[in-house]
Amino acid sequence: MKLNRRAIFGGITAGTLALSLAACGGGGDEEGGSGDLASGEINASGASFPDAFYAASIEAYAEVNPDLMVSYNPTGSGTGKSEFGEGLNDFAGTDSLVGDDDGVEAGSFQYIPTVAAPITVSYNLPGVDALQLPREVLAGIFGGTITTWNDPLIAEANPDATLPDTAVTLAVRSDGSGTTTNFSKYLDEATEAWTLGSGDTIEWPGNAVAGEKNTGVAQVIQDTEGSIGYVDLADATEVGLVTASIENADGAFVAPTLDGATAALDGAVVEDDLSYNPLNAAGAEAYPITAPTYILIRTEYDDPNVAAGVKEFVNYLLTDGQALAAENNYAALPTGLQEQAVEALNSTIAD
């Protein structure tokens, strides 16, 4: 299926699609019965970045249709894509696009965007409750050229902070991660100082300590004085991490909030395959490290019951489930992209 390249909020002029569970051909009858809802079991694995949203959605969906069991294992984007290519899951979560080395056959999948969220830059520095990091300074920290907290470049951007001479410890991912891809892609696109490239894995400097999944990185930051790392807003909020404000494309320092993520989504261009890039977005209020996340669905399913279950649940994520986004620290899809995603889902998995 090919969709016109357009901005998320642009091009929608003919009303809205019917965004309800009935769009999948399911829905209970007026007596509260199960009607044509799917049944059985579907399983998924992948990105840990959206795990809090997916977990809340699975719990809420069980109230809508208790006859379809949905499981999601937050293994990380790299593992999710690999398992998708091997036929080990029914759909996969990923924050990064499918690459040549992921083992997923071209044409065998469709991206379905679900939510977006800030990737926070969280740190553990007692006595420093607010921190502004210019993007070139951030690149220097994670690139290994800025190694102490009282470095003049950090101090210049934070004249009111008392910065110690504590060594910087980087908290990074140990597993292949779409969060790593988006964070490193931001540094690669937005700065001149970054030299480590971008991808699901990075060869980090020697002062890096790795943790598994977003939760593992959050734990490293929480446990290590002098540490700084990248972690999704949901996990940073869950453990009460302190987050830095990051210089955006307009030169403003913006904290990682849902408002900042929503501002970054405004005007982002959607490609024909429904991928999009809100990183380093223009706008004074845009949070610059805002990342999308996707579900990979198959263009063909051997089991029609599995296909029906995947279609029904993913439609729930795109419709009623969007109301769960904000309370779990994710930005819901803009209406235009939401409609495109439902259209792609219905075209890919036909009734």
PDB file of C-alpha atoms in Angstrom, residues 37-328:
ATOM      1  CA  LEU A  37     -14.569 -10.331  18.572  1.00  0.00           C
ATOM      2  CA  ALA A  38     -11.450 -12.401  18.045  1.00  0.00           C
ATOM      3  CA  SER A  39     -10.453 -15.201  20.382  1.00  0.00           C
ATOM      4  CA  GLY A  40      -7.364 -17.248  21.094  1.00  0.00           C
ATOM      5  CA  GLU A  41      -3.858 -15.952  21.789  1.00  0.00           C
ATOM      6  CA  ILE A  42      -1.383 -13.609  20.114  1.00  0.00           C
ATOM      7  CA  ASN A  43       2.138 -12.914  21.258  1.00  0.00           C
ATOM      8  CA  ALA A  44       4.549 -10.100  20.546  1.00  0.00           C
ATOM      9  CA  SER A  45       8.009  -8.935  21.528  1.00  0.00           C
ATOM     10  CA  GLY A  46      10.240  -5.962  20.924  1.00  0.00           C
ATOM     11  CA  ALA A  47      10.893  -2.408  22.036  1.00  0.00           C
ATOM     12  CA  SER A  48      10.968  -1.663  25.762  1.00  0.00           C
ATOM     13  CA  PHE A  49      10.451   2.058  25.047  1.00  0.00           C
ATOM     14  CA  PRO A  50       6.619   1.715  24.639  1.00  0.00           C
ATOM     15  CA  ASP A  51       6.220  -1.112  27.164  1.00  0.00           C
ATOM     16  CA  ALA A  52       4.296   0.932  29.747  1.00  0.00           C
ATOM     17  CA  PHE A  53       1.755   1.975  27.102  1.00  0.00           C
ATOM     18  CA  TYR A  54       1.393  -1.535  25.704  1.00  0.00           C
ATOM     19  CA  ALA A  55       1.044  -3.045  29.188  1.00  0.00           C
ATOM     20  CA  ALA A  56      -1.713  -0.575  30.108  1.00  0.00           C
ATOM     21  CA  SER A  57      -3.440  -1.175  26.776  1.00  0.00           C
ATOM     22  CA  ILE A  58      -3.332  -4.962  27.131  1.00  0.00           C
ATOM     23  CA  GLU A  59      -4.863  -4.679  30.595  1.00  0.00           C
ATOM     24  CA  ALA A  60      -7.625  -2.361  29.385  1.00  0.00           C
ATOM     25  CA  TYR A  61      -8.250  -4.420  26.254  1.00  0.00           C
ATOM     26  CA  ALA A  62      -8.857  -7.523  28.380  1.00  0.00           C
ATOM     27  CA  GLU A  63     -11.961  -5.780  29.701  1.00  0.00           C
ATOM     28  CA  VAL A  64     -13.178  -5.279  26.116  1.00  0.00           C
ATOM     29  CA  ASN A  65     -12.413  -8.799  24.933  1.00  0.00           C
ATOM     30  CA  PRO A  66     -11.395 -11.349  27.563  1.00  0.00           C
ATOM     31  CA  ASP A  67     -11.401 -14.106  24.928  1.00  0.00           C
ATOM     32  CA  LEU A  68      -8.225 -12.857  23.192  1.00  0.00           C
ATOM     33  CA  MET A  69      -5.057 -13.218  25.229  1.00  0.00           C
ATOM     34  CA  VAL A  70      -2.352 -10.712  24.252  1.00  0.00           C
ATOM     35  CA  SER A  71       1.219 -10.914  25.514  1.00  0.00           C
ATOM     36  CA  TYR A  72       4.069  -8.487  24.884  1.00  0.00           C
ATOM     37  CA  ASN A  73       7.660  -9.205  25.933  1.00  0.00           C
ATOM     38  CA  PRO A  74       9.832  -6.031  26.016  1.00  0.00           C
ATOM     39  CA  THR A  75      12.993  -7.679  24.722  1.00  0.00           C
ATOM     40  CA  GLY A  76      14.293  -4.575  22.907  1.00  0.00           C
ATOM     41  CA  SER A  77      13.780  -3.510  19.317  1.00  0.00           C
ATOM     42  CA  GLY A  78      16.649  -5.567  17.926  1.00  0.00           C
ATOM     43  CA  THR A  79      15.399  -8.834  19.389  1.00  0.00           C
ATOM     44  CA  GLY A  80      11.807  -8.032  18.446  1.00  0.00           C
ATOM     45  CA  LYS A  81      12.745  -7.507  14.806  1.00  0.00           C
ATOM     46  CA  SER A  82      14.900 -10.631  14.761  1.00  0.00           C
ATOM     47  CA  GLU A  83      12.108 -12.748  16.256  1.00  0.00           C
ATOM     48  CA  PHE A  84       9.650 -11.265  13.769  1.00  0.00           C
ATOM     49  CA  GLY A  85      11.921 -12.304  10.908  1.00  0.00           C
ATOM     50  CA  GLU A  86      12.152 -15.833  12.341  1.00  0.00           C
ATOM     51  CA  GLY A  87       8.387 -16.127  12.748  1.00  0.00           C
ATOM     52  CA  LEU A  88       8.631 -16.321  16.541  1.00  0.00           C
ATOM     53  CA  ASN A  89       6.110 -13.564  17.266  1.00  0.00           C
ATOM     54  CA  ASP A  90       2.827 -12.442  15.752  1.00  0.00           C
ATOM     55  CA  PHE A  91       3.807  -8.771  15.731  1.00  0.00           C
ATOM     56  CA  ALA A  92       6.865  -6.858  16.847  1.00  0.00           C
ATOM     57  CA  GLY A  93       7.478  -3.555  18.582  1.00  0.00           C
ATOM     58  CA  THR A  94      10.323  -1.389  17.334  1.00  0.00           C
ATOM     59  CA  ASP A  95      11.505   2.188  17.718  1.00  0.00           C
ATOM     60  CA  SER A  96      13.915   1.850  14.799  1.00  0.00           C
ATOM     61  CA  LEU A  97      13.317   0.992  11.177  1.00  0.00           C
ATOM     62  CA  VAL A  98      14.029  -2.445   9.765  1.00  0.00           C
ATOM     63  CA  GLY A  99      17.575  -2.746   8.497  1.00  0.00           C
ATOM     64  CA  ASP A 100      19.316  -5.132   6.130  1.00  0.00           C
ATOM     65  CA  ASP A 101      20.815  -7.078   9.045  1.00  0.00           C
ATOM     66  CA  ASP A 102      17.565  -7.560  11.002  1.00  0.00           C
ATOM     67  CA  GLY A 103      16.510 -10.709   9.159  1.00  0.00           C
ATOM     68  CA  VAL A 104      13.123  -9.328   8.096  1.00  0.00           C
ATOM     69  CA  GLU A 105      12.228  -9.902   4.448  1.00  0.00           C
ATOM     70  CA  ALA A 106      11.378  -6.796   2.453  1.00  0.00           C
ATOM     71  CA  GLY A 107       7.684  -6.593   1.685  1.00  0.00           C
ATOM     72  CA  SER A 108       6.728  -8.934   4.528  1.00  0.00           C
ATOM     73  CA  PHE A 109       5.652  -6.244   6.954  1.00  0.00           C
ATOM     74  CA  GLN A 110       3.892  -2.911   7.444  1.00  0.00           C
ATOM     75  CA  TYR A 111       4.901  -0.230   9.937  1.00  0.00           C
ATOM     76  CA  ILE A 112       2.051   0.851  12.219  1.00  0.00           C
ATOM     77  CA  PRO A 113       2.960   3.894  14.356  1.00  0.00           C
ATOM     78  CA  THR A 114       1.373   3.783  17.826  1.00  0.00           C
ATOM     79  CA  VAL A 115       2.635   6.577  20.121  1.00  0.00           C
ATOM     80  CA  ALA A 116       5.667   8.849  20.561  1.00  0.00           C
ATOM     81  CA  ALA A 117       7.592  10.024  23.605  1.00  0.00           C
ATOM     82  CA  PRO A 118      10.620  11.966  24.746  1.00  0.00           C
ATOM     83  CA  ILE A 119      13.908  10.186  25.252  1.00  0.00           C
ATOM     84  CA  THR A 120      15.076  11.869  28.425  1.00  0.00           C
ATOM     85  CA  VAL A 121      18.660  12.686  29.276  1.00  0.00           C
ATOM     86  CA  SER A 122      18.584  11.697  32.932  1.00  0.00           C
ATOM     87  CA  TYR A 123      21.394  12.175  35.406  1.00  0.00           C
ATOM     88  CA  ASN A 124      22.442  11.553  39.015  1.00  0.00           C
ATOM     89  CA  LEU A 125      24.273  14.535  40.429  1.00  0.00           C
ATOM     90  CA  PRO A 126      23.301  15.359  44.037  1.00  0.00           C
ATOM     91  CA  GLY A 127      22.773  19.081  44.558  1.00  0.00           C
ATOM     92  CA  VAL A 128      22.200  19.783  40.858  1.00  0.00           C
ATOM     93  CA  ASP A 129      18.457  19.771  40.374  1.00  0.00           C
ATOM     94  CA  ALA A 130      18.395  21.603  37.038  1.00  0.00           C
ATOM     95  CA  LEU A 131      20.727  21.262  34.083  1.00  0.00           C
ATOM     96  CA  GLN A 132      20.795  22.717  30.581  1.00  0.00           C
ATOM     97  CA  LEU A 133      22.769  20.856  27.964  1.00  0.00           C
ATOM     98  CA  PRO A 134      23.563  22.402  24.575  1.00  0.00           C
ATOM     99  CA  ARG A 135      23.401  19.782  21.855  1.00  0.00           C
ATOM    100  CA  GLU A 136      27.145  19.977  21.081  1.00  0.00           C
ATOM    101  CA  VAL A 137      27.908  19.536  24.793  1.00  0.00           C
ATOM    102  CA  LEU A 138      25.608  16.508  24.896  1.00  0.00           C
ATOM    103  CA  ALA A 139      27.496  15.037  21.949  1.00  0.00           C
ATOM    104  CA  GLY A 140      30.777  15.666  23.762  1.00  0.00           C
ATOM    105  CA  ILE A 141      29.548  13.947  26.918  1.00  0.00           C
ATOM    106  CA  PHE A 142      28.329  10.799  25.170  1.00  0.00           C
ATOM    107  CA  GLY A 143      31.210  10.878  22.698  1.00  0.00           C
ATOM    108  CA  GLY A 144      33.721  10.739  25.540  1.00  0.00           C
ATOM    109  CA  THR A 145      35.430  14.119  25.108  1.00  0.00           C
ATOM    110  CA  ILE A 146      33.757  15.657  28.178  1.00  0.00           C
ATOM    111  CA  THR A 147      34.601  13.444  31.135  1.00  0.00           C
ATOM    112  CA  THR A 148      34.029  15.505  34.305  1.00  0.00           C
ATOM    113  CA  TRP A 149      30.949  17.359  35.465  1.00  0.00           C
ATOM    114  CA  ASN A 150      32.751  20.647  36.070  1.00  0.00           C
ATOM    115  CA  ASP A 151      33.984  20.795  32.480  1.00  0.00           C
ATOM    116  CA  PRO A 152      33.968  24.440  31.307  1.00  0.00           C
ATOM    117  CA  LEU A 153      31.507  23.691  28.514  1.00  0.00           C
ATOM    118  CA  ILE A 154      28.918  22.338  30.972  1.00  0.00           C
ATOM    119  CA  ALA A 155      29.648  25.152  33.437  1.00  0.00           C
ATOM    120  CA  GLU A 156      29.213  27.838  30.773  1.00  0.00           C
ATOM    121  CA  ALA A 157      25.685  26.613  30.035  1.00  0.00           C
ATOM    122  CA  ASN A 158      24.823  26.346  33.741  1.00  0.00           C
ATOM    123  CA  PRO A 159      26.268  29.421  35.515  1.00  0.00           C
ATOM    124  CA  ASP A 160      24.000  29.040  38.551  1.00  0.00           C
ATOM    125  CA  ALA A 161      24.862  25.389  39.204  1.00  0.00           C
ATOM    126  CA  THR A 162      27.613  24.200  41.527  1.00  0.00           C
ATOM    127  CA  LEU A 163      29.169  21.459  39.445  1.00  0.00           C
ATOM    128  CA  PRO A 164      31.485  18.928  41.148  1.00  0.00           C
ATOM    129  CA  ASP A 165      34.654  17.473  39.649  1.00  0.00           C
ATOM    130  CA  THR A 166      32.965  14.066  39.650  1.00  0.00           C
ATOM    131  CA  ALA A 167      33.797  11.828  36.698  1.00  0.00           C
ATOM    132  CA  VAL A 168      31.030  11.313  34.150  1.00  0.00           C
ATOM    133  CA  THR A 169      29.656   7.777  33.882  1.00  0.00           C
ATOM    134  CA  LEU A 170      27.568   7.034  30.802  1.00  0.00           C
ATOM    135  CA  ALA A 171      24.505   4.822  31.274  1.00  0.00           C
ATOM    136  CA  VAL A 172      23.774   3.064  27.964  1.00  0.00           C
ATOM    137  CA  ARG A 173      21.950   0.036  26.584  1.00  0.00           C
ATOM    138  CA  SER A 174      23.509  -3.421  26.574  1.00  0.00           C
ATOM    139  CA  ASP A 175      20.967  -4.786  24.072  1.00  0.00           C
ATOM    140  CA  GLY A 176      20.115  -3.784  20.515  1.00  0.00           C
ATOM    141  CA  SER A 177      17.755  -0.887  21.014  1.00  0.00           C
ATOM    142  CA  GLY A 178      15.610   1.501  19.021  1.00  0.00           C
ATOM    143  CA  THR A 179      16.061   3.976  21.872  1.00  0.00           C
ATOM    144  CA  THR A 180      19.785   3.852  21.153  1.00  0.00           C
ATOM    145  CA  THR A 181      19.088   4.320  17.442  1.00  0.00           C
ATOM    146  CA  ASN A 182      16.953   7.412  17.992  1.00  0.00           C
ATOM    147  CA  PHE A 183      19.284   8.935  20.568  1.00  0.00           C
ATOM    148  CA  SER A 184      22.394   8.409  18.439  1.00  0.00           C
ATOM    149  CA  LYS A 185      20.535   9.445  15.283  1.00  0.00           C
ATOM    150  CA  TYR A 186      19.606  12.709  16.976  1.00  0.00           C
ATOM    151  CA  LEU A 187      23.233  13.393  17.894  1.00  0.00           C
ATOM    152  CA  ASP A 188      24.367  12.427  14.401  1.00  0.00           C
ATOM    153  CA  GLU A 189      21.842  14.722  12.692  1.00  0.00           C
ATOM    154  CA  ALA A 190      21.880  17.669  15.084  1.00  0.00           C
ATOM    155  CA  THR A 191      25.562  18.107  15.991  1.00  0.00           C
ATOM    156  CA  GLU A 192      28.990  18.491  14.451  1.00  0.00           C
ATOM    157  CA  ALA A 193      30.810  16.901  17.384  1.00  0.00           C
ATOM    158  CA  TRP A 194      29.257  13.437  17.136  1.00  0.00           C
ATOM    159  CA  THR A 195      31.506  10.829  15.505  1.00  0.00           C
ATOM    160  CA  LEU A 196      30.115   7.477  16.702  1.00  0.00           C
ATOM    161  CA  GLY A 197      27.402   7.063  14.061  1.00  0.00           C
ATOM    162  CA  SER A 198      23.917   5.769  14.776  1.00  0.00           C
ATOM    163  CA  GLY A 199      22.234   2.413  15.135  1.00  0.00           C
ATOM    164  CA  ASP A 200      20.676  -0.087  17.510  1.00  0.00           C
ATOM    165  CA  THR A 201      24.141  -0.613  19.024  1.00  0.00           C
ATOM    166  CA  ILE A 202      27.004   1.870  19.476  1.00  0.00           C
ATOM    167  CA  GLU A 203      30.651   1.416  20.437  1.00  0.00           C
ATOM    168  CA  TRP A 204      30.505   3.674  23.485  1.00  0.00           C
ATOM    169  CA  PRO A 205      33.527   5.243  25.225  1.00  0.00           C
ATOM    170  CA  GLY A 206      35.246   3.432  28.075  1.00  0.00           C
ATOM    171  CA  ASN A 207      33.344   5.309  30.796  1.00  0.00           C
ATOM    172  CA  ALA A 208      30.058   3.650  29.807  1.00  0.00           C
ATOM    173  CA  VAL A 209      28.096   1.219  31.979  1.00  0.00           C
ATOM    174  CA  ALA A 210      25.446  -0.816  30.175  1.00  0.00           C
ATOM    175  CA  GLY A 211      22.005  -1.852  31.379  1.00  0.00           C
ATOM    176  CA  GLU A 212      19.433  -4.073  29.707  1.00  0.00           C
ATOM    177  CA  LYS A 213      16.315  -2.354  28.349  1.00  0.00           C
ATOM    178  CA  ASN A 214      15.206   1.134  29.365  1.00  0.00           C
ATOM    179  CA  THR A 215      14.591  -0.133  32.880  1.00  0.00           C
ATOM    180  CA  GLY A 216      18.202  -1.289  33.152  1.00  0.00           C
ATOM    181  CA  VAL A 217      19.570   2.091  32.048  1.00  0.00           C
ATOM    182  CA  ALA A 218      17.286   3.822  34.548  1.00  0.00           C
ATOM    183  CA  GLN A 219      18.614   1.537  37.275  1.00  0.00           C
ATOM    184  CA  VAL A 220      22.246   2.339  36.392  1.00  0.00           C
ATOM    185  CA  ILE A 221      21.491   6.066  36.636  1.00  0.00           C
ATOM    186  CA  GLN A 222      19.651   5.666  39.912  1.00  0.00           C
ATOM    187  CA  ASP A 223      22.492   3.646  41.455  1.00  0.00           C
ATOM    188  CA  THR A 224      25.510   5.574  40.131  1.00  0.00           C
ATOM    189  CA  GLU A 225      26.443   9.057  41.305  1.00  0.00           C
ATOM    190  CA  GLY A 226      27.865  11.072  38.428  1.00  0.00           C
ATOM    191  CA  SER A 227      25.976   9.080  35.809  1.00  0.00           C
ATOM    192  CA  ILE A 228      24.026  10.341  32.818  1.00  0.00           C
ATOM    193  CA  GLY A 229      22.012   8.277  30.374  1.00  0.00           C
ATOM    194  CA  TYR A 230      19.194   8.148  27.881  1.00  0.00           C
ATOM    195  CA  VAL A 231      15.898   6.582  28.941  1.00  0.00           C
ATOM    196  CA  ASP A 232      12.250   6.879  27.969  1.00  0.00           C
ATOM    197  CA  LEU A 233      10.047   9.307  29.901  1.00  0.00           C
ATOM    198  CA  ALA A 234       7.863   6.555  31.364  1.00  0.00           C
ATOM    199  CA  ASP A 235      10.775   4.744  33.036  1.00  0.00           C
ATOM    200  CA  ALA A 236      12.482   7.972  34.083  1.00  0.00           C
ATOM    201  CA  THR A 237       9.254   9.106  35.736  1.00  0.00           C
ATOM    202  CA  GLU A 238       8.641   5.714  37.330  1.00  0.00           C
ATOM    203  CA  VAL A 239      11.893   5.817  39.316  1.00  0.00           C
ATOM    204  CA  GLY A 240      11.996   9.594  39.825  1.00  0.00           C
ATOM    205  CA  LEU A 241      15.077  10.417  37.777  1.00  0.00           C
ATOM    206  CA  VAL A 242      16.225  14.024  37.342  1.00  0.00           C
ATOM    207  CA  THR A 243      16.163  15.078  33.689  1.00  0.00           C
ATOM    208  CA  ALA A 244      18.096  17.729  31.771  1.00  0.00           C
ATOM    209  CA  SER A 245      16.692  20.357  29.428  1.00  0.00           C
ATOM    210  CA  ILE A 246      18.154  19.945  25.933  1.00  0.00           C
ATOM    211  CA  GLU A 247      18.853  22.659  23.375  1.00  0.00           C
ATOM    212  CA  ASN A 248      16.498  22.275  20.440  1.00  0.00           C
ATOM    213  CA  ALA A 249      16.801  23.322  16.800  1.00  0.00           C
ATOM    214  CA  ASP A 250      15.578  26.837  17.642  1.00  0.00           C
ATOM    215  CA  GLY A 251      18.203  27.256  20.371  1.00  0.00           C
ATOM    216  CA  ALA A 252      15.707  26.940  23.232  1.00  0.00           C
ATOM    217  CA  PHE A 253      16.316  24.625  26.191  1.00  0.00           C
ATOM    218  CA  VAL A 254      13.308  22.326  26.525  1.00  0.00           C
ATOM    219  CA  ALA A 255      12.488  19.768  29.202  1.00  0.00           C
ATOM    220  CA  PRO A 256      11.263  16.276  28.233  1.00  0.00           C
ATOM    221  CA  THR A 257       7.488  16.634  28.491  1.00  0.00           C
ATOM    222  CA  LEU A 258       4.510  15.381  26.547  1.00  0.00           C
ATOM    223  CA  ASP A 259       3.791  18.936  25.423  1.00  0.00           C
ATOM    224  CA  GLY A 260       7.318  19.124  24.045  1.00  0.00           C
ATOM    225  CA  ALA A 261       6.883  15.781  22.291  1.00  0.00           C
ATOM    226  CA  THR A 262       3.571  16.854  20.791  1.00  0.00           C
ATOM    227  CA  ALA A 263       5.184  20.057  19.527  1.00  0.00           C
ATOM    228  CA  ALA A 264       7.900  17.958  17.871  1.00  0.00           C
ATOM    229  CA  LEU A 265       5.272  15.874  16.091  1.00  0.00           C
ATOM    230  CA  ASP A 266       3.623  18.959  14.622  1.00  0.00           C
ATOM    231  CA  GLY A 267       4.628  19.123  10.984  1.00  0.00           C
ATOM    232  CA  ALA A 268       6.741  15.952  10.924  1.00  0.00           C
ATOM    233  CA  VAL A 269       6.600  14.360   7.482  1.00  0.00           C
ATOM    234  CA  VAL A 270       5.067  10.902   7.132  1.00  0.00           C
ATOM    235  CA  GLU A 271       6.716   8.684   4.536  1.00  0.00           C
ATOM    236  CA  ASP A 272       4.826   6.288   2.276  1.00  0.00           C
ATOM    237  CA  ASP A 273       5.570   3.401   4.670  1.00  0.00           C
ATOM    238  CA  LEU A 274       4.221   5.448   7.656  1.00  0.00           C
ATOM    239  CA  SER A 275       7.647   6.003   9.180  1.00  0.00           C
ATOM    240  CA  TYR A 276       8.426   9.552  10.294  1.00  0.00           C
ATOM    241  CA  ASN A 277      11.185  11.470  12.038  1.00  0.00           C
ATOM    242  CA  PRO A 278      10.385  14.028  14.778  1.00  0.00           C
ATOM    243  CA  LEU A 279      14.022  14.287  15.947  1.00  0.00           C
ATOM    244  CA  ASN A 280      15.506  17.799  16.130  1.00  0.00           C
ATOM    245  CA  ALA A 281      12.186  19.271  15.009  1.00  0.00           C
ATOM    246  CA  ALA A 282      11.822  23.015  14.478  1.00  0.00           C
ATOM    247  CA  GLY A 283       9.770  25.048  16.920  1.00  0.00           C
ATOM    248  CA  ALA A 284      10.631  26.855  20.136  1.00  0.00           C
ATOM    249  CA  GLU A 285       8.604  24.419  22.261  1.00  0.00           C
ATOM    250  CA  ALA A 286       9.653  21.178  20.540  1.00  0.00           C
ATOM    251  CA  TYR A 287      11.586  18.661  22.624  1.00  0.00           C
ATOM    252  CA  PRO A 288      14.419  17.666  20.288  1.00  0.00           C
ATOM    253  CA  ILE A 289      14.843  13.986  21.252  1.00  0.00           C
ATOM    254  CA  THR A 290      11.286  12.863  20.590  1.00  0.00           C
ATOM    255  CA  ALA A 291      11.088   9.313  19.276  1.00  0.00           C
ATOM    256  CA  PRO A 292       8.371   7.429  17.403  1.00  0.00           C
ATOM    257  CA  THR A 293       7.574   3.799  17.999  1.00  0.00           C
ATOM    258  CA  TYR A 294       5.986   1.269  15.668  1.00  0.00           C
ATOM    259  CA  ILE A 295       4.404  -2.149  15.507  1.00  0.00           C
ATOM    260  CA  LEU A 296       5.409  -4.443  12.658  1.00  0.00           C
ATOM    261  CA  ILE A 297       2.491  -6.454  11.344  1.00  0.00           C
ATOM    262  CA  ARG A 298       2.775  -9.152   8.697  1.00  0.00           C
ATOM    263  CA  THR A 299       1.442  -8.723   5.200  1.00  0.00           C
ATOM    264  CA  GLU A 300       0.437 -12.405   5.326  1.00  0.00           C
ATOM    265  CA  TYR A 301      -0.595 -14.580   8.263  1.00  0.00           C
ATOM    266  CA  ASP A 302      -0.906 -18.357   7.953  1.00  0.00           C
ATOM    267  CA  ASP A 303      -3.551 -18.521  10.688  1.00  0.00           C
ATOM    268  CA  PRO A 304      -6.641 -16.389  10.026  1.00  0.00           C
ATOM    269  CA  ASN A 305      -7.473 -16.384  13.753  1.00  0.00           C
ATOM    270  CA  VAL A 306      -4.077 -14.868  14.548  1.00  0.00           C
ATOM    271  CA  ALA A 307      -4.556 -12.309  11.779  1.00  0.00           C
ATOM    272  CA  ALA A 308      -7.960 -11.350  13.190  1.00  0.00           C
ATOM    273  CA  GLY A 309      -6.523 -11.059  16.696  1.00  0.00           C
ATOM    274  CA  VAL A 310      -3.590  -8.892  15.608  1.00  0.00           C
ATOM    275  CA  LYS A 311      -5.853  -6.633  13.595  1.00  0.00           C
ATOM    276  CA  GLU A 312      -8.341  -6.235  16.417  1.00  0.00           C
ATOM    277  CA  PHE A 313      -5.765  -5.485  19.117  1.00  0.00           C
ATOM    278  CA  VAL A 314      -3.659  -3.116  17.004  1.00  0.00           C
ATOM    279  CA  ASN A 315      -6.826  -1.279  16.029  1.00  0.00           C
ATOM    280  CA  TYR A 316      -7.570  -0.922  19.746  1.00  0.00           C
ATOM    281  CA  LEU A 317      -4.113   0.631  20.275  1.00  0.00           C
ATOM    282  CA  LEU A 318      -4.846   3.135  17.509  1.00  0.00           C
ATOM    283  CA  THR A 319      -8.334   4.050  18.700  1.00  0.00           C
ATOM    284  CA  ASP A 320      -9.586   3.638  22.269  1.00  0.00           C
ATOM    285  CA  GLY A 321      -6.070   2.850  23.468  1.00  0.00           C
ATOM    286  CA  GLN A 322      -4.827   6.316  22.508  1.00  0.00           C
ATOM    287  CA  ALA A 323      -6.672   7.665  25.552  1.00  0.00           C
ATOM    288  CA  LEU A 324      -4.217   5.711  27.724  1.00  0.00           C
ATOM    289  CA  ALA A 325      -1.127   7.354  26.224  1.00  0.00           C
ATOM    290  CA  ALA A 326      -0.794  10.539  28.270  1.00  0.00           C
ATOM    291  CA  GLU A 327      -1.427   8.911  31.647  1.00  0.00           C
ATOM    292  CA  ASN A 328       1.446   6.536  30.877  1.00  0.00           C
TER     293      ASN A 328
END
